[in-house]
Amino acid sequence: MSRIQSLKARQVFDSRGYPTVEVEVILNSGVSGRAIVPSGASTGKFEALELRDGDPASFSGKGVTHAVENVNHRIAPALIDFDGLNQAALDQRLVELDGTGNKSSLGANAILGVSLAAARAGAAFAGLPLYTYLGGVNARRLPLPMVNILSGGLHAGGQIDFQDFLMIPVGAQSYSHALQMTFDVYHSTRKQIQEKGYELPGLADEGGFGPKLQSNLEALEILLEAILMAGYSPGKEVAIGLDVASSHFYAQGGYKLAAENRMLDSLQMAEMLEQWVSKYPLISIEDGMAEEDWEGWEILSKKLCHKVQLIGDDLFTTNAARLQQGIERGIANAVLIKVNQIGTLTETFETVELARRHGYLPVISARSGETEDAFIADLTVATGAGQIKIGSIARSSRLAKYNRLLRIEEELGSAGIYQGAGVFEVLKGLGGS
Ligand code: 2PG
Ligand code: MG
């Protein structure tokens, strides 16, 4: 009854207006599950391959009809009659069917769509909420959100180099309280920007503000002022996080800050971030160094690992083998988890597990190209990751996840656990410790 009866993919659209893959899995019992695959802009070099048609005459090459066909004609025949509840075996079958190291034969977008849709069908078959189906009866931890407020880099037309200036509502008493604090800071940031006389272009890819500022530091200062203006104590109630996304302005061994017209080497970059940490309530830095600058990562980690959360995104690409290398070299202390970087749900769980075993914090993350699919909200509760990064509190593709978590919070009621900034306790010297 839980065997796969049919499997179908179609091309739909994401929040940037680009095509993406949707998959529907129907089990013999008649229950079904559906999932839509997200897509990044500041993608890491070592991510699993997102298969695009590449035909300039159609969707500017961004079509995904080949990935859709791969689901319908190559994956479906191999999975009909497969037990939809056996997620690990199903994912393994997908990996074998693809047969490449980076899922370039079928496309990670084809594979992931099937993997996630099968999980949803399994949850429907079991009659359980997705987070319980995936995480078991003890999956009841709600995350501390880190919320994009100001955007730059590839998500906001390159106005400034750094990609995300995020608020972390460390003083929140609950997940819904964290969102209320977010509301206050988000709207006071808008006021700050306008008061300074900057024009507000449309929202950036993740719903944050992307004005053309003089420097990266100015974005940090505006966020700090917005926190104060909203009536919060910086650091105590609302802290700051950065996603530098530095791989995208790293070239010839240096970091090119175009907005400021200067070039930094790895040591200078690390020193600048160290100085910011000492001056600002900055408690989390993602991709402070580029994906291939492992020496730079070592310098940064030595300086800041005991002080702040250092997240590897492009660096690890949710890939257990890359994370293992990082662990061995003592690099970073947290890992960004994006399902489409690796391509199956089971491999995603493996990376989260590996992180846990070595005291690295997992942070579940959306992509800059998203949809109404809220899978990662359930995944966050299922893994008990304790942190989520979805983007800002604007745009329905973001809110699908924030609002799903509000519903989960309500559903769990007093059984829900909100650790908030307590999640940082394992990183000695930070947050609640
Ligand atoms: C990131 C993500 C999400 P993208 O860099 O962390 O913010 O961006 O999906 O473009 O890689
Ligand atoms: Mg990132």
CSV table of C-alpha atoms and ligand atoms in Angstrom, one decimal:
chain,number,residue,atom,x,y,z
A,1,MET,CA,0.0,0.0,0.0
A,2,SER,CA,2.9,2.3,0.5
A,3,ARG,CA,4.5,1.4,-2.8
A,4,ILE,CA,5.0,4.1,-5.4
A,5,GLN,CA,2.2,3.9,-8.0
A,6,SER,CA,3.2,6.9,-10.1
A,7,LEU,CA,5.7,9.7,-10.2
A,8,LYS,CA,5.4,12.8,-12.3
A,9,ALA,CA,7.4,16.0,-12.7
A,10,ARG,CA,6.4,19.3,-14.2
A,11,GLN,CA,8.1,22.7,-14.8
A,12,VAL,CA,6.8,25.5,-12.5
A,13,PHE,CA,8.3,28.9,-11.4
A,14,ASP,CA,10.3,30.2,-8.5
A,15,SER,CA,10.5,33.5,-6.7
A,16,ARG,CA,12.8,35.0,-9.3
A,17,GLY,CA,10.6,34.0,-12.1
A,18,TYR,CA,12.8,31.2,-13.2
A,19,PRO,CA,11.6,27.7,-14.1
A,20,THR,CA,12.1,25.0,-11.5
A,21,VAL,CA,11.1,21.3,-11.0
A,22,GLU,CA,8.0,20.2,-9.1
A,23,VAL,CA,7.5,16.5,-8.5
A,24,GLU,CA,4.4,14.5,-7.4
A,25,VAL,CA,4.6,11.0,-6.0
A,26,ILE,CA,1.4,8.9,-5.6
A,27,LEU,CA,1.4,5.7,-3.5
A,28,ASN,CA,-0.8,2.7,-4.1
A,29,SER,CA,-3.1,3.7,-1.3
A,30,GLY,CA,-3.9,6.8,-3.2
A,31,VAL,CA,-2.1,9.3,-0.9
A,32,SER,CA,0.4,11.6,-2.6
A,33,GLY,CA,3.2,14.1,-1.9
A,34,ARG,CA,4.4,17.0,-3.8
A,35,ALA,CA,7.6,19.1,-3.6
A,36,ILE,CA,9.2,22.0,-5.5
A,37,VAL,CA,13.0,22.4,-5.8
A,38,PRO,CA,14.6,25.7,-4.8
A,39,SER,CA,17.5,27.4,-6.6
A,40,GLY,CA,20.5,29.5,-5.5
A,41,ALA,CA,22.2,32.5,-7.1
A,42,SER,CA,25.4,32.6,-5.1
A,43,THR,CA,26.0,28.9,-5.6
A,44,GLY,CA,29.0,27.1,-4.4
A,45,LYS,CA,31.3,25.5,-6.9
A,46,PHE,CA,31.0,22.1,-5.2
A,47,GLU,CA,27.2,21.9,-5.1
A,48,ALA,CA,25.4,19.0,-6.8
A,49,LEU,CA,24.5,20.0,-10.4
A,50,GLU,CA,21.3,21.8,-11.1
A,51,LEU,CA,20.3,20.7,-14.6
A,52,ARG,CA,19.2,23.6,-16.8
A,53,ASP,CA,18.3,23.2,-20.5
A,54,GLY,CA,20.8,25.8,-21.6
A,55,ASP,CA,18.8,26.6,-24.8
A,56,PRO,CA,19.0,30.4,-25.1
A,57,ALA,CA,15.8,30.4,-27.3
A,58,SER,CA,13.7,29.1,-24.4
A,59,PHE,CA,13.5,30.6,-21.0
A,60,SER,CA,16.9,32.2,-21.6
A,61,GLY,CA,18.5,28.8,-21.1
A,62,LYS,CA,17.0,28.4,-17.7
A,63,GLY,CA,14.3,25.9,-18.6
A,64,VAL,CA,14.3,22.6,-16.7
A,65,THR,CA,12.5,20.4,-19.2
A,66,HIS,CA,15.4,17.9,-19.3
A,67,ALA,CA,15.3,17.5,-15.6
A,68,VAL,CA,11.5,17.0,-15.8
A,69,GLU,CA,12.0,14.4,-18.5
A,70,ASN,CA,14.6,12.7,-16.4
A,71,VAL,CA,12.0,12.3,-13.6
A,72,ASN,CA,9.3,11.1,-15.9
A,73,HIS,CA,11.3,8.8,-18.1
A,74,ARG,CA,14.3,7.7,-16.2
A,75,ILE,CA,13.5,7.9,-12.5
A,76,ALA,CA,9.8,6.9,-12.6
A,77,PRO,CA,10.3,3.5,-14.3
A,78,ALA,CA,13.0,2.7,-11.8
A,79,LEU,CA,10.9,3.6,-8.8
A,80,ILE,CA,7.5,2.3,-9.6
A,81,ASP,CA,6.6,-0.3,-6.9
A,82,PHE,CA,9.4,0.9,-4.7
A,83,ASP,CA,8.4,1.3,-1.0
A,84,GLY,CA,7.7,5.0,-0.6
A,85,LEU,CA,8.3,4.7,3.2
A,86,ASN,CA,11.9,3.5,2.8
A,87,GLN,CA,13.4,7.0,2.3
A,88,ALA,CA,17.1,5.9,2.7
A,89,ALA,CA,16.8,3.1,0.2
A,90,LEU,CA,14.9,5.3,-2.2
A,91,ASP,CA,17.5,8.0,-2.0
A,92,GLN,CA,20.3,5.5,-2.5
A,93,ARG,CA,18.5,4.1,-5.5
A,94,LEU,CA,18.4,7.7,-6.9
A,95,VAL,CA,22.1,8.2,-6.3
A,96,GLU,CA,22.9,4.9,-8.0
A,97,LEU,CA,20.7,5.6,-10.9
A,98,ASP,CA,22.5,8.9,-11.5
A,99,GLY,CA,25.9,7.3,-11.1
A,100,THR,CA,27.9,10.5,-11.0
A,101,GLY,CA,29.6,12.2,-8.1
A,102,ASN,CA,27.7,15.4,-8.5
A,103,LYS,CA,24.3,14.2,-9.8
A,104,SER,CA,25.0,15.6,-13.2
A,105,SER,CA,23.4,12.8,-15.1
A,106,LEU,CA,19.9,13.1,-13.8
A,107,GLY,CA,20.3,16.6,-12.3
A,108,ALA,CA,20.2,17.3,-8.6
A,109,ASN,CA,16.9,19.2,-9.2
A,110,ALA,CA,15.3,16.1,-10.7
A,111,ILE,CA,16.6,13.9,-7.9
A,112,LEU,CA,15.8,16.2,-5.0
A,113,GLY,CA,12.2,16.8,-6.3
A,114,VAL,CA,11.6,13.0,-6.1
A,115,SER,CA,13.3,12.6,-2.7
A,116,LEU,CA,11.3,15.4,-1.1
A,117,ALA,CA,8.0,14.5,-2.7
A,118,ALA,CA,8.4,10.8,-1.6
A,119,ALA,CA,9.0,12.0,2.0
A,120,ARG,CA,5.7,14.0,1.8
A,121,ALA,CA,3.9,11.0,0.4
A,122,GLY,CA,5.3,8.9,3.2
A,123,ALA,CA,4.1,11.4,5.8
A,124,ALA,CA,0.7,11.5,4.3
A,125,PHE,CA,0.6,7.7,4.3
A,126,ALA,CA,1.6,7.6,7.9
A,127,GLY,CA,-0.9,10.3,8.7
A,128,LEU,CA,1.7,12.3,10.5
A,129,PRO,CA,2.9,15.9,10.2
A,130,LEU,CA,6.0,16.0,8.0
A,131,TYR,CA,8.3,17.0,10.9
A,132,THR,CA,7.1,14.0,13.0
A,133,TYR,CA,7.4,11.6,10.2
A,134,LEU,CA,11.0,12.7,9.5
A,135,GLY,CA,12.1,13.3,13.0
A,136,GLY,CA,10.1,11.1,15.3
A,137,VAL,CA,8.0,11.8,18.3
A,138,ASN,CA,10.8,13.8,19.9
A,139,ALA,CA,11.1,16.3,17.0
A,140,ARG,CA,9.7,19.3,18.7
A,141,ARG,CA,12.4,22.0,18.8
A,142,LEU,CA,11.5,25.3,17.1
A,143,PRO,CA,14.4,27.3,15.6
A,144,LEU,CA,16.0,30.6,16.4
A,145,PRO,CA,15.6,32.4,13.0
A,146,MET,CA,18.4,34.5,11.5
A,147,VAL,CA,16.6,37.0,9.4
A,148,ASN,CA,17.9,38.9,6.4
A,149,ILE,CA,17.3,42.6,6.7
A,150,LEU,CA,19.8,44.2,4.3
A,151,SER,CA,21.0,42.6,1.2
A,152,GLY,CA,24.0,43.1,-1.2
A,153,GLY,CA,26.1,40.9,-3.5
A,154,LEU,CA,24.3,38.7,-6.0
A,155,HIS,CA,21.0,39.1,-4.3
A,156,ALA,CA,20.7,42.9,-4.7
A,157,GLY,CA,22.4,43.9,-7.9
A,158,GLY,CA,25.9,44.0,-6.3
A,159,GLN,CA,25.3,47.4,-4.7
A,160,ILE,CA,27.5,46.3,-1.9
A,161,ASP,CA,29.8,43.3,-1.8
A,162,PHE,CA,28.5,41.4,1.3
A,163,GLN,CA,25.4,39.5,0.7
A,164,ASP,CA,23.4,39.4,3.9
A,165,PHE,CA,23.1,41.5,7.0
A,166,LEU,CA,20.9,39.5,9.3
A,167,MET,CA,19.3,40.1,12.7
A,168,ILE,CA,19.3,37.4,15.3
A,169,PRO,CA,16.6,37.9,17.9
A,170,VAL,CA,18.6,36.3,20.7
A,171,GLY,CA,16.4,37.8,23.4
A,172,ALA,CA,13.2,36.2,22.1
A,173,GLN,CA,11.3,33.9,24.5
A,174,SER,CA,9.6,31.9,21.7
A,175,TYR,CA,9.7,31.5,18.0
A,176,SER,CA,6.6,33.7,17.5
A,177,HIS,CA,8.2,36.3,19.8
A,178,ALA,CA,11.3,36.2,17.6
A,179,LEU,CA,9.1,37.1,14.6
A,180,GLN,CA,7.5,39.9,16.5
A,181,MET,CA,11.0,41.3,17.2
A,182,THR,CA,11.9,40.8,13.5
A,183,PHE,CA,8.9,42.9,12.5
A,184,ASP,CA,10.1,45.8,14.7
A,185,VAL,CA,13.6,45.8,13.3
A,186,TYR,CA,12.6,45.2,9.7
A,187,HIS,CA,10.3,48.2,9.6
A,188,SER,CA,12.7,50.4,11.6
A,189,THR,CA,15.4,49.6,9.1
A,190,ARG,CA,13.2,50.9,6.3
A,191,LYS,CA,12.8,54.1,8.2
A,192,GLN,CA,16.5,54.4,8.8
A,193,ILE,CA,17.3,54.0,5.2
A,194,GLN,CA,14.8,56.6,4.2
A,195,GLU,CA,15.9,59.0,6.9
A,196,LYS,CA,19.4,58.8,5.6
A,197,GLY,CA,18.1,59.9,2.2
A,198,TYR,CA,18.8,56.6,0.3
A,199,GLU,CA,16.5,55.5,-2.4
A,200,LEU,CA,14.7,52.2,-1.7
A,201,PRO,CA,14.8,50.1,-4.8
A,202,GLY,CA,12.4,47.1,-4.8
A,203,LEU,CA,13.1,44.4,-2.3
A,204,ALA,CA,16.1,42.2,-2.9
A,205,ASP,CA,15.8,38.5,-3.7
A,206,GLU,CA,15.2,37.4,-0.2
A,207,GLY,CA,12.8,40.2,0.7
A,208,GLY,CA,15.4,42.4,2.4
A,209,PHE,CA,16.3,46.0,1.6
A,210,GLY,CA,19.1,46.5,-0.9
A,211,PRO,CA,19.9,50.3,-1.1
A,212,LYS,CA,23.1,51.5,-2.8
A,213,LEU,CA,25.3,52.3,0.2
A,214,GLN,CA,28.8,53.7,0.4
A,215,SER,CA,30.3,50.6,2.0
A,216,ASN,CA,29.7,47.2,3.6
A,217,LEU,CA,30.3,48.7,7.0
A,218,GLU,CA,27.5,51.2,6.5
A,219,ALA,CA,25.0,48.4,6.1
A,220,LEU,CA,26.1,47.1,9.5
A,221,GLU,CA,25.7,50.5,11.0
A,222,ILE,CA,22.3,51.0,9.6
A,223,LEU,CA,21.2,47.6,11.0
A,224,LEU,CA,22.6,48.6,14.4
A,225,GLU,CA,20.8,51.9,14.4
A,226,ALA,CA,17.6,50.1,13.4
A,227,ILE,CA,17.9,47.7,16.3
A,228,LEU,CA,18.3,50.7,18.7
A,229,MET,CA,15.5,52.6,17.0
A,230,ALA,CA,13.2,49.6,17.5
A,231,GLY,CA,14.0,49.8,21.2
A,232,TYR,CA,16.2,46.7,21.5
A,233,SER,CA,19.5,46.3,23.3
A,234,PRO,CA,22.1,45.3,20.7
A,235,GLY,CA,23.7,42.0,21.5
A,236,LYS,CA,21.4,41.2,24.4
A,237,GLU,CA,18.1,41.2,22.6
A,238,VAL,CA,19.0,41.5,19.0
A,239,ALA,CA,22.4,40.4,17.6
A,240,ILE,CA,23.7,40.6,14.1
A,241,GLY,CA,24.8,37.9,11.6
A,242,LEU,CA,26.5,38.2,8.3
A,243,ASP,CA,26.6,36.1,5.2
A,244,VAL,CA,29.7,37.6,3.5
A,245,ALA,CA,29.3,35.1,0.5
A,246,SER,CA,32.9,36.0,-0.2
A,247,SER,CA,33.5,33.3,-2.8
A,248,HIS,CA,31.8,35.6,-5.2
A,249,PHE,CA,34.3,38.5,-4.9
A,250,TYR,CA,37.4,36.4,-4.4
A,251,ALA,CA,39.8,36.4,-7.3
A,252,GLN,CA,43.5,35.9,-7.7
A,253,GLY,CA,44.0,35.3,-4.1
A,254,GLY,CA,42.2,38.4,-2.9
A,255,TYR,CA,38.9,39.8,-1.8
A,256,LYS,CA,37.8,42.6,-4.1
A,257,LEU,CA,35.5,45.0,-2.3
A,258,ALA,CA,34.1,46.8,-5.4
A,259,ALA,CA,31.8,49.0,-3.4
A,260,GLU,CA,34.8,50.4,-1.5
A,261,ASN,CA,37.3,50.1,-4.3
A,262,ARG,CA,39.9,48.1,-2.4
A,263,MET,CA,41.4,44.6,-2.3
A,264,LEU,CA,42.1,42.6,0.8
A,265,ASP,CA,44.2,39.5,1.2
A,266,SER,CA,43.0,36.7,3.5
A,267,LEU,CA,44.7,38.0,6.6
A,268,GLN,CA,43.3,41.5,6.0
A,269,MET,CA,39.9,40.1,5.5
A,270,ALA,CA,40.1,38.1,8.7
A,271,GLU,CA,41.4,41.2,10.6
A,272,MET,CA,38.6,43.3,9.3
A,273,LEU,CA,36.0,40.8,10.5
A,274,GLU,CA,37.8,40.4,13.8
A,275,GLN,CA,37.6,44.1,14.3
A,276,TRP,CA,33.9,44.2,13.4
A,277,VAL,CA,33.3,41.4,16.0
A,278,SER,CA,35.0,43.4,18.7
A,279,LYS,CA,33.0,46.6,17.8
A,280,TYR,CA,29.6,45.3,16.9
A,281,PRO,CA,27.1,42.8,18.3
A,282,LEU,CA,28.1,40.4,15.6
A,283,ILE,CA,27.7,36.7,16.6
A,284,SER,CA,27.6,34.8,13.3
A,285,ILE,CA,29.6,35.0,10.1
A,286,GLU,CA,28.9,32.8,7.1
A,287,ASP,CA,31.4,32.3,4.3
A,288,GLY,CA,33.8,35.0,5.7
A,289,MET,CA,36.3,33.3,3.5
A,290,ALA,CA,36.0,31.9,0.0
A,291,GLU,CA,35.2,28.2,-0.8
A,292,GLU,CA,38.7,27.5,-2.0
A,293,ASP,CA,40.6,29.7,0.4
A,294,TRP,CA,41.2,27.0,3.1
A,295,GLU,CA,44.2,28.9,4.4
A,296,GLY,CA,42.1,32.0,4.9
A,297,TRP,CA,39.5,29.9,6.6
A,298,GLU,CA,42.2,28.6,9.0
A,299,ILE,CA,43.3,32.1,9.8
A,300,LEU,CA,39.7,33.2,10.4
A,301,SER,CA,38.8,30.2,12.5
A,302,LYS,CA,41.9,30.6,14.7
A,303,LYS,CA,40.8,34.2,15.3
A,304,LEU,CA,37.1,33.8,15.7
A,305,CYS,CA,36.0,30.2,16.3
A,306,HIS,CA,35.8,30.7,20.1
A,307,LYS,CA,33.9,34.0,19.7
A,308,VAL,CA,31.3,33.7,17.1
A,309,GLN,CA,29.5,31.1,15.0
A,310,LEU,CA,31.4,30.6,11.7
A,311,ILE,CA,29.2,29.0,9.1
A,312,GLY,CA,30.5,27.2,6.1
A,313,ASP,CA,28.1,27.5,3.1
A,314,ASP,CA,29.9,27.5,-0.2
A,315,LEU,CA,32.7,26.0,1.7
A,316,PHE,CA,30.9,22.8,2.7
A,317,THR,CA,27.9,22.7,0.3
A,318,THR,CA,26.0,20.4,2.6
A,319,ASN,CA,28.5,17.7,1.6
A,320,ALA,CA,29.6,15.3,4.4
A,321,ALA,CA,33.0,14.7,2.7
A,322,ARG,CA,33.8,18.4,2.6
A,323,LEU,CA,32.5,19.0,6.1
A,324,GLN,CA,34.7,16.1,7.3
A,325,GLN,CA,37.7,17.8,5.8
A,326,GLY,CA,36.7,21.0,7.5
A,327,ILE,CA,36.4,19.2,10.8
A,328,GLU,CA,39.9,17.7,10.4
A,329,ARG,CA,41.4,21.1,9.7
A,330,GLY,CA,39.6,22.8,12.5
A,331,ILE,CA,37.8,25.1,10.1
A,332,ALA,CA,34.4,26.9,11.0
A,333,ASN,CA,32.1,25.6,13.7
A,334,ALA,CA,28.8,25.5,11.9
A,335,VAL,CA,27.4,24.3,8.6
A,336,LEU,CA,24.7,25.7,6.4
A,337,ILE,CA,22.3,23.0,5.3
A,338,LYS,CA,20.6,23.4,1.9
A,339,VAL,CA,18.9,20.4,0.6
A,340,ASN,CA,19.5,21.2,-3.1
A,341,GLN,CA,23.3,21.6,-2.5
A,342,ILE,CA,23.5,17.8,-2.0
A,343,GLY,CA,20.4,16.6,-3.7
A,344,THR,CA,18.7,14.0,-1.4
A,345,LEU,CA,17.1,14.1,2.0
A,346,THR,CA,19.1,11.2,3.3
A,347,GLU,CA,22.4,12.8,2.5
A,348,THR,CA,21.1,16.0,4.1
A,349,PHE,CA,20.5,14.1,7.3
A,350,GLU,CA,23.9,12.6,7.1
A,351,THR,CA,25.6,15.9,7.0
A,352,VAL,CA,23.5,17.2,9.9
A,353,GLU,CA,24.5,14.1,11.9
A,354,LEU,CA,28.2,14.5,11.1
A,355,ALA,CA,28.0,18.1,12.2
A,356,ARG,CA,26.4,17.2,15.5
A,357,ARG,CA,28.9,14.5,16.3
A,358,HIS,CA,31.7,17.0,16.0
A,359,GLY,CA,30.0,19.9,17.8
A,360,TYR,CA,29.3,21.9,14.7
A,361,LEU,CA,26.0,23.7,14.6
A,362,PRO,CA,23.7,23.0,11.7
A,363,VAL,CA,21.7,25.9,10.3
A,364,ILE,CA,18.9,24.9,7.9
A,365,SER,CA,18.7,27.4,5.0
A,366,ALA,CA,16.4,28.4,2.1
A,367,ARG,CA,17.9,29.4,-1.2
A,368,SER,CA,17.6,32.8,-2.8
A,369,GLY,CA,15.3,31.3,-5.4
A,370,GLU,CA,12.4,29.8,-3.5
A,371,THR,CA,8.7,28.9,-3.8
A,372,GLU,CA,5.6,28.3,-1.8
A,373,ASP,CA,7.1,24.9,-0.7
A,374,ALA,CA,7.8,25.0,3.1
A,375,PHE,CA,9.6,21.7,3.4
A,376,ILE,CA,12.6,23.2,5.2
A,377,ALA,CA,10.3,24.4,8.0
A,378,ASP,CA,9.4,20.8,8.8
A,379,LEU,CA,13.0,19.7,8.2
A,380,THR,CA,14.3,22.2,10.8
A,381,VAL,CA,12.0,20.8,13.5
A,382,ALA,CA,12.6,17.2,12.3
A,383,THR,CA,16.4,17.6,12.7
A,384,GLY,CA,16.1,19.8,15.8
A,385,ALA,CA,18.8,22.0,14.2
A,386,GLY,CA,17.8,24.9,16.3
A,387,GLN,CA,18.5,27.6,13.7
A,388,ILE,CA,17.0,28.5,10.4
A,389,LYS,CA,17.8,31.1,7.7
A,390,ILE,CA,14.9,31.8,5.3
A,391,GLY,CA,15.4,35.4,4.2
A,392,SER,CA,13.3,38.4,5.2
A,393,ILE,CA,9.8,38.5,6.5
A,394,ALA,CA,8.5,39.7,3.1
A,395,ARG,CA,7.5,37.8,0.0
A,396,SER,CA,5.3,34.7,0.2
A,397,SER,CA,8.1,32.3,-0.7
A,398,ARG,CA,9.8,33.3,2.6
A,399,LEU,CA,6.6,33.5,4.6
A,400,ALA,CA,5.5,30.0,3.5
A,401,LYS,CA,8.2,28.8,5.8
A,402,TYR,CA,7.9,31.3,8.6
A,403,ASN,CA,4.2,30.8,8.7
A,404,ARG,CA,4.5,27.0,8.6
A,405,LEU,CA,6.7,27.3,11.7
A,406,LEU,CA,4.0,29.4,13.4
A,407,ARG,CA,1.5,26.6,12.8
A,408,ILE,CA,4.0,24.0,14.1
A,409,GLU,CA,4.6,26.1,17.2
A,410,GLU,CA,0.8,26.2,17.8
A,411,GLU,CA,0.4,22.5,17.1
A,412,LEU,CA,3.2,21.5,19.5
A,413,GLY,CA,1.9,23.8,22.2
A,414,SER,CA,3.6,23.3,25.5
A,415,ALA,CA,5.4,20.2,24.1
A,416,GLY,CA,7.4,22.5,21.9
A,417,ILE,CA,10.9,23.4,22.9
A,418,TYR,CA,12.4,26.8,22.1
A,419,GLN,CA,16.0,27.0,23.0
A,420,GLY,CA,16.6,30.3,21.2
A,421,ALA,CA,20.2,31.6,21.6
A,422,GLY,CA,20.8,28.6,24.0
A,423,VAL,CA,21.7,26.8,20.8
A,424,PHE,CA,25.1,28.6,20.9
A,425,GLU,CA,26.0,27.1,24.2
A,426,VAL,CA,28.1,24.4,22.6
A,427,LEU,CA,30.3,27.2,21.0
A,428,LYS,CA,32.0,28.2,24.2
A,429,GLY,CA,32.1,31.9,24.9
A,430,LEU,CA,29.1,32.7,22.8
A,431,GLY,CA,25.5,33.5,23.4
A,432,GLY,CA,23.9,31.8,26.4
A,433,SER,CA,27.1,30.3,27.8
B,1,2PG,C1,23.2,31.8,0.8
B,1,2PG,C2,21.9,31.6,0.0
B,1,2PG,C3,20.7,31.9,0.8
B,1,2PG,P1,21.9,31.4,-2.5
B,1,2PG,O1,24.2,32.2,0.2
B,1,2PG,O2,23.3,31.5,2.0
B,1,2PG,O3,20.8,33.2,1.4
B,1,2PG,O4,22.0,32.3,-1.2
B,1,2PG,O5,20.7,30.6,-2.4
B,1,2PG,O6,21.9,32.5,-3.6
B,1,2PG,O7,23.1,30.6,-2.6
B,2,MG,MG,25.5,31.8,2.1
